[in-house]
CSV table of C-alpha atoms and ligand atoms in Angstrom, one decimal:
chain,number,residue,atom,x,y,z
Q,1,UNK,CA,134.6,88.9,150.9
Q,2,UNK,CA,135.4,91.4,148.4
Q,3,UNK,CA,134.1,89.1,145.8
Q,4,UNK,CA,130.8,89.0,147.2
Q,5,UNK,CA,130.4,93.1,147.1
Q,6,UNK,CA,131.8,93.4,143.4
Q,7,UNK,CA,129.1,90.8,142.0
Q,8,UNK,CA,126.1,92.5,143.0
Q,9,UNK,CA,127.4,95.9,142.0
Q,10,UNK,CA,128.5,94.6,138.6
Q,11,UNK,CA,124.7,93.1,138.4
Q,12,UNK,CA,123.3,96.5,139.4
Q,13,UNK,CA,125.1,98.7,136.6
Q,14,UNK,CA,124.8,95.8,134.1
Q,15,UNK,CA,120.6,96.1,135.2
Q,16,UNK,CA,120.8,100.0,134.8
Q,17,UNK,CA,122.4,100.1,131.4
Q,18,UNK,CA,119.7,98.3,130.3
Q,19,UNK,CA,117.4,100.1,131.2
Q,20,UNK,CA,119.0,103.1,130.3
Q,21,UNK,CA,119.3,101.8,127.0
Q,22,UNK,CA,116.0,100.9,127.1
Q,23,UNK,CA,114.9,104.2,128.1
Q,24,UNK,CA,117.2,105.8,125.9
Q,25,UNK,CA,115.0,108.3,123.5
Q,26,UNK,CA,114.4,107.0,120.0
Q,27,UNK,CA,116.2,108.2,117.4
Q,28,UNK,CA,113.6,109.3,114.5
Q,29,UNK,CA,113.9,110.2,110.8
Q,30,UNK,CA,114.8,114.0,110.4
Q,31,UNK,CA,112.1,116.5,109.1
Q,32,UNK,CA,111.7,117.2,105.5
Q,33,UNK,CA,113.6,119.8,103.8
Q,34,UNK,CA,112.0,122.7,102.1
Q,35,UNK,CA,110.3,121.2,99.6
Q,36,UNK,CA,107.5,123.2,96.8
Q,37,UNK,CA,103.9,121.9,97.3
Q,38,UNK,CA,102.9,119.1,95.7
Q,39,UNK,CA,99.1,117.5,94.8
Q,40,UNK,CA,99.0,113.7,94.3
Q,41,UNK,CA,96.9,112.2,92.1
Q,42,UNK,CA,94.2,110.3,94.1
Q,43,UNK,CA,94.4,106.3,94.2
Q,44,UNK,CA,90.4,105.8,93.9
Q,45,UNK,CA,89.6,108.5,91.3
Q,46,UNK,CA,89.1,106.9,88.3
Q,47,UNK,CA,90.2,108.9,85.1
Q,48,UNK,CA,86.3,109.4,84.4
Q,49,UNK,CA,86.0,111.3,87.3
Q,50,UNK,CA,84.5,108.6,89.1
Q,51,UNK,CA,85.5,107.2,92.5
Q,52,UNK,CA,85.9,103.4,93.3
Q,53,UNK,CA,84.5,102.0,96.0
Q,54,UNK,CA,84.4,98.3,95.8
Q,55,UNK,CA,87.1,95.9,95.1
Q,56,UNK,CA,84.9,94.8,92.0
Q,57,UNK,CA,85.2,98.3,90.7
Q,58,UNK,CA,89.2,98.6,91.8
Q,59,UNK,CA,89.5,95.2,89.9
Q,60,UNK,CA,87.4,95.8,86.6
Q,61,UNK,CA,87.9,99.7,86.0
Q,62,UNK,CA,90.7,101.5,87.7
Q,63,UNK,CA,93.0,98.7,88.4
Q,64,UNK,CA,93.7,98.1,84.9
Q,65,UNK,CA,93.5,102.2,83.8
Q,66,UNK,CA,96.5,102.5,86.1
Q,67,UNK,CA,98.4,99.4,85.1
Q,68,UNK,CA,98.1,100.8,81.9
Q,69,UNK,CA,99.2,104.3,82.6
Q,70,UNK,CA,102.1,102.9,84.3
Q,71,UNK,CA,103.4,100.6,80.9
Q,72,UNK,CA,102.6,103.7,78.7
Q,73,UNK,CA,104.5,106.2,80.5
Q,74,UNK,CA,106.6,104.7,83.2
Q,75,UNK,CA,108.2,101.1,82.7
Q,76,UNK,CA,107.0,100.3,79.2
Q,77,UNK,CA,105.1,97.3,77.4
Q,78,UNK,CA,106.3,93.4,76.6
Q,79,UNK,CA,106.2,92.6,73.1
Q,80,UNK,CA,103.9,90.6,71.7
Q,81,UNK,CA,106.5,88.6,69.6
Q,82,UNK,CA,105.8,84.7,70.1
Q,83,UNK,CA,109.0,82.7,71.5
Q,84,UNK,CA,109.3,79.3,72.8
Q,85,UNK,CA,110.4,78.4,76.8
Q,86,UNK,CA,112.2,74.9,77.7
Q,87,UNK,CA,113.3,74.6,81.5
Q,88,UNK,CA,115.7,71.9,82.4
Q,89,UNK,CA,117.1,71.4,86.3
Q,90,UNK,CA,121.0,71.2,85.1
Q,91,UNK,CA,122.1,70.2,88.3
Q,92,UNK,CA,120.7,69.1,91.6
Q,93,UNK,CA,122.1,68.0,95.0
Q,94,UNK,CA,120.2,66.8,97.4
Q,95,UNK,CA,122.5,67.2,100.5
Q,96,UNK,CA,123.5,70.9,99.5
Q,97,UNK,CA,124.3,73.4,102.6
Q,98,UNK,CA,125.6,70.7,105.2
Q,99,UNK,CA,122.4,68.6,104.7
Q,100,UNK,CA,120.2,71.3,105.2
Q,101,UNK,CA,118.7,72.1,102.0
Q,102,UNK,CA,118.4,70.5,98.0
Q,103,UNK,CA,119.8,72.7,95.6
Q,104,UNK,CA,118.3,73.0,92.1
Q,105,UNK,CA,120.3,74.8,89.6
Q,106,UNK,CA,117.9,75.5,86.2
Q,107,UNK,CA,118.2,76.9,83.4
Q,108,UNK,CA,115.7,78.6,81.2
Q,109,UNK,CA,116.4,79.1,77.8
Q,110,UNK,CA,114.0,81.3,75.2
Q,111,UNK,CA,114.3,81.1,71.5
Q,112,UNK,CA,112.7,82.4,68.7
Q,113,UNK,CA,113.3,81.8,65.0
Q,114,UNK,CA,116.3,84.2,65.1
Q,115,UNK,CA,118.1,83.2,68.3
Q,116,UNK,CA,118.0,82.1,71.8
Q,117,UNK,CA,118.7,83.4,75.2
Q,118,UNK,CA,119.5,81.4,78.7
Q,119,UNK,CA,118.9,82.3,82.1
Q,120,UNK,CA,119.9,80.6,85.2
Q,121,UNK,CA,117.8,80.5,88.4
Q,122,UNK,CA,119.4,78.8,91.5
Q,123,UNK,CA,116.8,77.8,94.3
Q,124,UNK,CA,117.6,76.2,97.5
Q,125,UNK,CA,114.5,74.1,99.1
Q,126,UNK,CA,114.6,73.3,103.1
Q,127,UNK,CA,115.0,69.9,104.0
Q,128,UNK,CA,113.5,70.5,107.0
Q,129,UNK,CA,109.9,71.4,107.9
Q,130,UNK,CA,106.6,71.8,106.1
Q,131,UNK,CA,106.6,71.1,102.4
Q,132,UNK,CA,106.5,72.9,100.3
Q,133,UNK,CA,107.8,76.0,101.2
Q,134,UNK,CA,107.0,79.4,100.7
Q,135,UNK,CA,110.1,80.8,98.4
Q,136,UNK,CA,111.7,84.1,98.3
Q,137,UNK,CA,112.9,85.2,94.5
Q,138,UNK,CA,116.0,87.3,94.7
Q,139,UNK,CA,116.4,90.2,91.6
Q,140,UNK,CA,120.5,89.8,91.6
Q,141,UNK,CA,121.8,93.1,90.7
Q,142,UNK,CA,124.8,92.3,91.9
Q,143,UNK,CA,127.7,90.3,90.8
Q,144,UNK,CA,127.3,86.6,90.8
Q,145,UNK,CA,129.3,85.9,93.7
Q,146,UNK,CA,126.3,87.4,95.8
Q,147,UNK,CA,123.8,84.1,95.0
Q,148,UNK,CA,126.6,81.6,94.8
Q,149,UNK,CA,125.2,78.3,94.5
Q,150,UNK,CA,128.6,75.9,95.9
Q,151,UNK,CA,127.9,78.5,99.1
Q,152,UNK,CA,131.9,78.8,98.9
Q,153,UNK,CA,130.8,82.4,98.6
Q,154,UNK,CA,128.3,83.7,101.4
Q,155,UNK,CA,126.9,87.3,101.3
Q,156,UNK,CA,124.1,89.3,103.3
Q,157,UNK,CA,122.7,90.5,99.9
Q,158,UNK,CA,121.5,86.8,99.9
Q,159,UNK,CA,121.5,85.1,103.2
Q,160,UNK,CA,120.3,81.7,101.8
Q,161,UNK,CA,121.5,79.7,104.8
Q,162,UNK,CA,119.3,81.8,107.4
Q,163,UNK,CA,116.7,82.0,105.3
Q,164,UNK,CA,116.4,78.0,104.6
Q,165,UNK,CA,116.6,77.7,108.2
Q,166,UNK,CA,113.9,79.3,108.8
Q,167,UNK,CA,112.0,77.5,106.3
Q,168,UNK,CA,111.7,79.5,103.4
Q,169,UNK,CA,112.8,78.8,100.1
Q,170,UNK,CA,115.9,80.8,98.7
Q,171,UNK,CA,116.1,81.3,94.6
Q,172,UNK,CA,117.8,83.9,92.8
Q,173,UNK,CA,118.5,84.9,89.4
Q,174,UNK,CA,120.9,87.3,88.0
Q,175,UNK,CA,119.4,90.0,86.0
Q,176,UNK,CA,122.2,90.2,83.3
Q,177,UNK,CA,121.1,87.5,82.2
Q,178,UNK,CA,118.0,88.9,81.0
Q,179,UNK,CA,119.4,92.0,80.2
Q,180,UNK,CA,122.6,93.2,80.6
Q,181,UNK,CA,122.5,96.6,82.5
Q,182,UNK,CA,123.7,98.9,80.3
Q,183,UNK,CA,122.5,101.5,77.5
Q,184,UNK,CA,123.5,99.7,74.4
Q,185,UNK,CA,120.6,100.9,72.4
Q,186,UNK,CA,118.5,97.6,73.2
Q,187,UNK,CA,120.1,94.9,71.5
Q,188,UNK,CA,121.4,92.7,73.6
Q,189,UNK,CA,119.6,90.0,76.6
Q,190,UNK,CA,116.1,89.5,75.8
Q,191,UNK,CA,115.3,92.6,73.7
Q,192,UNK,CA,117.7,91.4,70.9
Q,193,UNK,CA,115.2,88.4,71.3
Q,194,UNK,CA,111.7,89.9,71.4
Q,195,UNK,CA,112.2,93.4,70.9
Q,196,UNK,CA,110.5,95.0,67.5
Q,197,UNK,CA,112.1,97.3,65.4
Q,198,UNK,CA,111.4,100.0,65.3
Q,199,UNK,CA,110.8,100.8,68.9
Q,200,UNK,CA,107.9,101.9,70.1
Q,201,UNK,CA,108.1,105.3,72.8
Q,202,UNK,CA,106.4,103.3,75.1
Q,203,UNK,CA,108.1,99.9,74.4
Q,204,UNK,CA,109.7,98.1,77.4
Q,205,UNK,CA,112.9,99.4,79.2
Q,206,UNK,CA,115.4,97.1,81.3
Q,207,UNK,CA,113.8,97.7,84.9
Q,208,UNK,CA,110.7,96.0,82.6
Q,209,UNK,CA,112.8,93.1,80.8
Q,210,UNK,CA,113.9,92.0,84.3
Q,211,UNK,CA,110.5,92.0,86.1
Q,212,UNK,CA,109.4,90.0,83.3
Q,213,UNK,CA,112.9,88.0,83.9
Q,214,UNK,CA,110.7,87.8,87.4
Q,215,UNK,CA,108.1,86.1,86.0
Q,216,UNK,CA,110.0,83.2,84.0
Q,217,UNK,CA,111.7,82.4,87.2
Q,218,UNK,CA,107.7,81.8,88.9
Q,219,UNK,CA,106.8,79.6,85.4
Q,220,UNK,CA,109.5,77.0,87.0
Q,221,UNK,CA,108.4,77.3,90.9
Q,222,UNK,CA,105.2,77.0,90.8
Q,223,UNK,CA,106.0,73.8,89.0
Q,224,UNK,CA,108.5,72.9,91.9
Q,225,UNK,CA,107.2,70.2,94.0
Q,226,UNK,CA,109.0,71.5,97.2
Q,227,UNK,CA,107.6,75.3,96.6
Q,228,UNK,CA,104.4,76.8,97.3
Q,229,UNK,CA,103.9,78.7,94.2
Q,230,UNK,CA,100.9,80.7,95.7
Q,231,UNK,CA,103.6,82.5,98.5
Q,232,UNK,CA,106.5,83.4,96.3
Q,233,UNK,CA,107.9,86.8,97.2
Q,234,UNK,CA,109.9,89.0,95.0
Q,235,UNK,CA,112.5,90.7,96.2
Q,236,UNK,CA,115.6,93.4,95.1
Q,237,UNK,CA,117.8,95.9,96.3
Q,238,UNK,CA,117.6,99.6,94.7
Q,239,UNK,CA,116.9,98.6,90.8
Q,240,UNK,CA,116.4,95.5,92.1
Q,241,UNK,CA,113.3,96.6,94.1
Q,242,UNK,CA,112.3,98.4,91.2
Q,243,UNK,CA,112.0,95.7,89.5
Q,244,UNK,CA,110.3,93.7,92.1
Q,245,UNK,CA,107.7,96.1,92.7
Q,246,UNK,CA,106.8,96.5,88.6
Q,247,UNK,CA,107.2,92.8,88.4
Q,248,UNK,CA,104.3,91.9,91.0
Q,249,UNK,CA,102.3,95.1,89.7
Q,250,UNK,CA,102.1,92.9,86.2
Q,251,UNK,CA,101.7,89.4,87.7
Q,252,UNK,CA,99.2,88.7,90.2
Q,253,UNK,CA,100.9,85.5,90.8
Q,254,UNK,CA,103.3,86.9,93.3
Q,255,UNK,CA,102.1,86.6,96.4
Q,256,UNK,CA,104.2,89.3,97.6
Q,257,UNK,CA,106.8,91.9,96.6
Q,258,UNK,CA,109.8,93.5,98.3
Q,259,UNK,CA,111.4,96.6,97.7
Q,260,UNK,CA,114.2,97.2,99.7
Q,261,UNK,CA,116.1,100.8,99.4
Q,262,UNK,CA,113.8,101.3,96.2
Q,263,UNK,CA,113.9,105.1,95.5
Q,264,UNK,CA,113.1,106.8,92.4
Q,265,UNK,CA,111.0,104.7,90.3
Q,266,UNK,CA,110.4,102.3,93.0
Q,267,UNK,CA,108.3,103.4,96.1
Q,268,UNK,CA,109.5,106.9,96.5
Q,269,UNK,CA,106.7,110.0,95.5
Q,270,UNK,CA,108.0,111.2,92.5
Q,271,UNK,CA,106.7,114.4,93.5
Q,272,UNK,CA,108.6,115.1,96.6
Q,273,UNK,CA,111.6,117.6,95.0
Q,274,UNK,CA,114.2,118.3,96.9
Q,275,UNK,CA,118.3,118.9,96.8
Q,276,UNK,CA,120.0,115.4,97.6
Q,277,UNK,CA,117.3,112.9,96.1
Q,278,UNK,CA,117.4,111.2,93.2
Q,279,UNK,CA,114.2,113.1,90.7
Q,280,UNK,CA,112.6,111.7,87.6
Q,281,UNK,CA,114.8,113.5,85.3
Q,282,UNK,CA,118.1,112.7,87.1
Q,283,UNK,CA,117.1,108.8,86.6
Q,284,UNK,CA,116.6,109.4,82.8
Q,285,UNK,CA,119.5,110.8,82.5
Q,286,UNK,CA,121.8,108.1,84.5
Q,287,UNK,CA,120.1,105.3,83.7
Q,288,UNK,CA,118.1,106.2,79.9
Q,289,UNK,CA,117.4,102.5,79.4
Q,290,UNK,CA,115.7,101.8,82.7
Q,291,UNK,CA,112.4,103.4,81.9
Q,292,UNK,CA,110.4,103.6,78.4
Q,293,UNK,CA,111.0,106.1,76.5
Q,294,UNK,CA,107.5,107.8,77.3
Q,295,UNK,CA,109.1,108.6,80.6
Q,296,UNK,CA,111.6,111.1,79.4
Q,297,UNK,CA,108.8,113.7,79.0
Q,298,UNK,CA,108.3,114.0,82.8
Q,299,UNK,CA,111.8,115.4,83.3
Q,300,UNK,CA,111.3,117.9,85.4
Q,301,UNK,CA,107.6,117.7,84.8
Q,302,UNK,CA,106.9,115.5,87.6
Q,303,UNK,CA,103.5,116.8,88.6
Q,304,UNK,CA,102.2,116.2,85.2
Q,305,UNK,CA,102.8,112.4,85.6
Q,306,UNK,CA,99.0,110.8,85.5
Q,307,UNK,CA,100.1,108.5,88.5
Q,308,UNK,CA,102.8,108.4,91.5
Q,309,UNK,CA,104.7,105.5,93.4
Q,310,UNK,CA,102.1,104.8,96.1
Q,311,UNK,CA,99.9,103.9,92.8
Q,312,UNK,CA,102.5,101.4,92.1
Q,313,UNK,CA,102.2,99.5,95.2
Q,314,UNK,CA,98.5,99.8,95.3
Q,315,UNK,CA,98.7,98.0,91.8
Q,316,UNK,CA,99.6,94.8,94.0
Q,317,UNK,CA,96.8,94.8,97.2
Q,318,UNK,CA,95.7,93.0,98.6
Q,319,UNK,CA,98.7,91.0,97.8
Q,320,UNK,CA,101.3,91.9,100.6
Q,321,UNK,CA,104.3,94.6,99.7
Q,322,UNK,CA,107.3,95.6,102.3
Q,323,UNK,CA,109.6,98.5,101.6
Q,324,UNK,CA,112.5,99.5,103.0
Q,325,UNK,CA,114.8,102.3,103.7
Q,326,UNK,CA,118.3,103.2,105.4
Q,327,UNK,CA,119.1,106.6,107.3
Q,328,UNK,CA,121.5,107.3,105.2
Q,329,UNK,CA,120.0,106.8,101.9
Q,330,UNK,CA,118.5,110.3,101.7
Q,331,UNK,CA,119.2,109.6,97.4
Q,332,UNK,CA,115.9,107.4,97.9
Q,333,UNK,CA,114.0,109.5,99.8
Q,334,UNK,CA,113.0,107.4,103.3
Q,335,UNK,CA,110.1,109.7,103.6
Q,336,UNK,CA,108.6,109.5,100.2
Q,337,UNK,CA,108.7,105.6,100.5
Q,338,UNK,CA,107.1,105.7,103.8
Q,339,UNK,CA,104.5,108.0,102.5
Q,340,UNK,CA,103.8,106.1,99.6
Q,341,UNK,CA,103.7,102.9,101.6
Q,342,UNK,CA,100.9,104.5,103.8
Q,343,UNK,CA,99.1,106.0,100.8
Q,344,UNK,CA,98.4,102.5,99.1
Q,345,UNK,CA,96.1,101.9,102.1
Q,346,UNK,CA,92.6,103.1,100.6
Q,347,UNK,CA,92.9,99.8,97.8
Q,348,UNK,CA,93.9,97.5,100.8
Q,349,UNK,CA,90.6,98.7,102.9
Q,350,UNK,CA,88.5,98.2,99.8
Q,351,UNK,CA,89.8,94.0,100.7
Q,352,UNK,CA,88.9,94.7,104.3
Q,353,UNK,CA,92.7,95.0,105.3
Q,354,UNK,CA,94.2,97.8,107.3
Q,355,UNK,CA,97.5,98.6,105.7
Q,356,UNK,CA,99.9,100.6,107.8
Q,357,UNK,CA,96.9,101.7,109.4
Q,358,UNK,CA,95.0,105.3,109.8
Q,359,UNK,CA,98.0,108.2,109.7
Q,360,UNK,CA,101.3,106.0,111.0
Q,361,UNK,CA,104.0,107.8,112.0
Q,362,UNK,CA,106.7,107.4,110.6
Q,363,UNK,CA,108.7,104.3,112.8
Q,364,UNK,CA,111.9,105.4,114.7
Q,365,UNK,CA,115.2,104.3,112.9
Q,366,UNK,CA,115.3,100.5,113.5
Q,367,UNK,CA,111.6,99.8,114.0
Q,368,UNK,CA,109.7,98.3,111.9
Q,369,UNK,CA,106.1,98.3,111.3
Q,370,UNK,CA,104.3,95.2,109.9
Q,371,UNK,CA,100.8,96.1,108.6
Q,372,UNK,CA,97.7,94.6,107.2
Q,373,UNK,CA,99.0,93.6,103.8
Q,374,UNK,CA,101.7,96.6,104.5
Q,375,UNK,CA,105.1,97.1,106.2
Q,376,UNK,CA,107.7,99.5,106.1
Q,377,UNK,CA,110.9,99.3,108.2
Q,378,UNK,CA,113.6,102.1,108.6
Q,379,UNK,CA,117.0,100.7,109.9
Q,380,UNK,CA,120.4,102.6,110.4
Q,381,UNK,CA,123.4,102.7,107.7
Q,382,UNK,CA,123.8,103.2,104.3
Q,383,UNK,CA,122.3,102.1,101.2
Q,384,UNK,CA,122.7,98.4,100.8
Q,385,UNK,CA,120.7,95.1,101.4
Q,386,UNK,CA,121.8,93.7,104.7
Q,387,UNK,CA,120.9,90.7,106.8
Q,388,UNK,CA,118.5,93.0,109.3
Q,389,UNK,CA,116.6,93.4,106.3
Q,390,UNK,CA,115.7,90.7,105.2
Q,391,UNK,CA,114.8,89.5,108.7
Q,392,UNK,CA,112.2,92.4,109.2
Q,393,UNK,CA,110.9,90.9,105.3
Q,394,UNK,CA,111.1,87.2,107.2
Q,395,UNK,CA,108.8,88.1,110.0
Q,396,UNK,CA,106.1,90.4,108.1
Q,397,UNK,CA,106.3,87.4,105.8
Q,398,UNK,CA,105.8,84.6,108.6
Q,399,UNK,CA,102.7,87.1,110.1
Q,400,UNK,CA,101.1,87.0,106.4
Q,401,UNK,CA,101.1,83.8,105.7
Q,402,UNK,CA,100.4,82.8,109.4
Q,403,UNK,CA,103.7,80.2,109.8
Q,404,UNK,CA,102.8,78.7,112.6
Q,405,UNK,CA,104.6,75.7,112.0
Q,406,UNK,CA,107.7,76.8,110.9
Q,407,UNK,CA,111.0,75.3,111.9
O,501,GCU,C1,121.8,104.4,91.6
O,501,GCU,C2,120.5,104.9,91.1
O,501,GCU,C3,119.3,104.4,91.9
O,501,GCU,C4,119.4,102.9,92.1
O,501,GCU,C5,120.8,102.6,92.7
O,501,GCU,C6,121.0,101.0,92.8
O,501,GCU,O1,122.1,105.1,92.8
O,501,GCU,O2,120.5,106.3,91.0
O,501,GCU,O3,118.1,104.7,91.3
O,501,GCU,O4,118.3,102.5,92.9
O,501,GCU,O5,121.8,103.1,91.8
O,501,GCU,O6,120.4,100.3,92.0
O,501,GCU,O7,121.8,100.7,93.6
């Protein structure tokens, strides 16, 4: 008899703290701290004064004026010095991850006269369900162990197995391979290869020789049978995302790019300065062969810059870009990402696409919101690349490209 009260009334409370939970207010992104005024430099206003308002326009005039201010005075240029590429699949196993996906292991080897340089890209293709599959290209700035191809090693920075059941693609490279990630006066990875002597200021820095790493890594998929090389995302953490943002911004091949926890030099405003964020100068200083060396002069200058972040993403419309940002990652600025995110929308409209739409808030601390072409996501935690992530980058990606008939 007892019994039969205590059900219900366990039922009952179990209901109500539902809904209290799901009444429970949302917790949303702090306000700004003091911060001095700040003008941005306007996405459509072409150098000459002029202001785009076609896609033709964006695409023949200002387009390529801001891709060039950002390799003169932000990431740097490639050299032109000729090398040779050979790609060769090293090892391949068909039955990888329990059955559920083929592994191919390849390696990429540049050489010049002088010398030679080899990168390794792992990719796992999904057995399973429509062929080929849109891919995902991890920038590893991590140790190896985080895009372990035997699997014996699993890590959220690279959920492979969740991502191949889903139906996606998983390939990674490590970017030490391209360049090792450290200030050693640019001799080693691929700028003892190509690099000319004697550098020029705006001559490309690390953040630059990986994106380009980026790019290598597409030459091989979109020769992949199994991978749809016209939806291949690129995707880092931090650097990483960086990286992946520059990398798309200089080859309109990626279909998309992902910058997750991006920051300073990635999708943050430059020109938001406040205590507790990482600034223009401060990145220099840390990190002096991230950037060319152009990008020194805007220490502390930041409002002199001839373009900001949001310009960066706008560089890639109407290809699709998702940021990212963690509570507690005030170093990268959550609010100057989300601006910049929403700021990129005038290029998108110009390709009849919405972006994050007309003055978004900003979403509550695990929302997410998936655009036109645009999302942004806010989750809770620290700075780091975690499995909630990358599902938020899964679904935009399965709205953009429409998957109805994933697995
Ligand atoms: C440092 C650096 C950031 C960078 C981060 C990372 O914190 O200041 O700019 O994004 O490292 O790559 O994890």
């Amino acid at each position: 008899m007892r019994l039969f009260i205590f059900i219900p009334c366990l039922m009952a409370l179990a209901a109500s703290l539902v809904t209290a939970a799901e009444n429970a207010p949302k917790k949303v992104f702090p306000p700004d701290p003091p911060m001095p005024e700040y003008t941005l430099p306007e996405v459509l206003k072409a150098r000459a004064g002029t202001t785009i308002t076609t896609a033709k326009e964006w695409e023949t005039a200002r387009r390529p004026e801001l891709l060039e201010l950002f390799r003169q005075h932000v990431y740097g240029r490639v050299p032109a010095t000729p090398y040779q590429t050979t790609m060769r699949v090293v090892n391949e196993n068909p039955r990888a991850m329990g059955g559920a996906a083929t592994l191919r292991e390849i390696d990429l080897t540049f050489s010049t006269a002088k010398t030679s340089l080899v990168m390794r890209l792992t990719l796992f293709v999904p057995n399973q369900g429509p062929k080929p599959a849109p891919a995902f290209l991890l920038v590893c700035n991590r140790g190896l162990t985080n895009i372990d191809p035997t699997r014996q090693q699993r890590s959220d920075f690279w959920p492979a197995e969740e991502g191949v059941a889903r139906g996606y693609a998983m390939a990674a490279f490590y970017n030490g391979d391209i360049d090792p990630d450290r200030h050693d006066g640019f001799t080693n990875g691929i700028h003892g290869l190509l690099d000319v002597s004697p550098r020029a200021p705006d001559a490309w820095g690390t953040l630059a020789a990986w994106a380009w790493g980026a790019s290598r890594c597409l030459d091989y998929l979109t020769t992949d049978k199994d991978v749809a090389g016209d939806k291949v995302a690129v995707i880092g953490h931090s650097r990483g995302g960086k990286t992946a943002l520059w990398a798309a911004a200089e080859d309109p091949r990626f279909a998309m790019a992902i910058a997750n926890d991006s920051g300073c030099g990635g999708d943050a405003l430059s020109r938001r300065i406040f205590k507790g964020r990482e600034s223009v100068s401060i990145i220099n200083k840390s990190f002096p062969h991230w950037f060319c060396e152009n990008f020194k002069a805007f220490n502390e200058r930041e409002q002199d810059l001839p373009v900001d972040q949001h310009m960066l993403l706008a560089l890639i419309a109407p290809r699709a870009v998702a940021t990212g940002s963690a509570e507690g990652d005030i170093w990268a600025d959550p609010r100057g990402q989300f601006l910049s995110a929403t700021l990129a929308r005038p290029v998108y409209q110009l390709y009849g696409k919405g972006g994050l739409g007309k003055e978004p808030a900003m979403p509550a601390i695990g929302e997410a919101l998936h655009g036109e072409g645009l999302h942004y996501h806010i989750r809770e935690g620290k700075h780091n690349l975690t499995l909630g992530d990358w599902q938020s980058y899964w679904d935009f990606a399965d709205q953009t490209w429409q998957r109805k008939n994933k697995p």
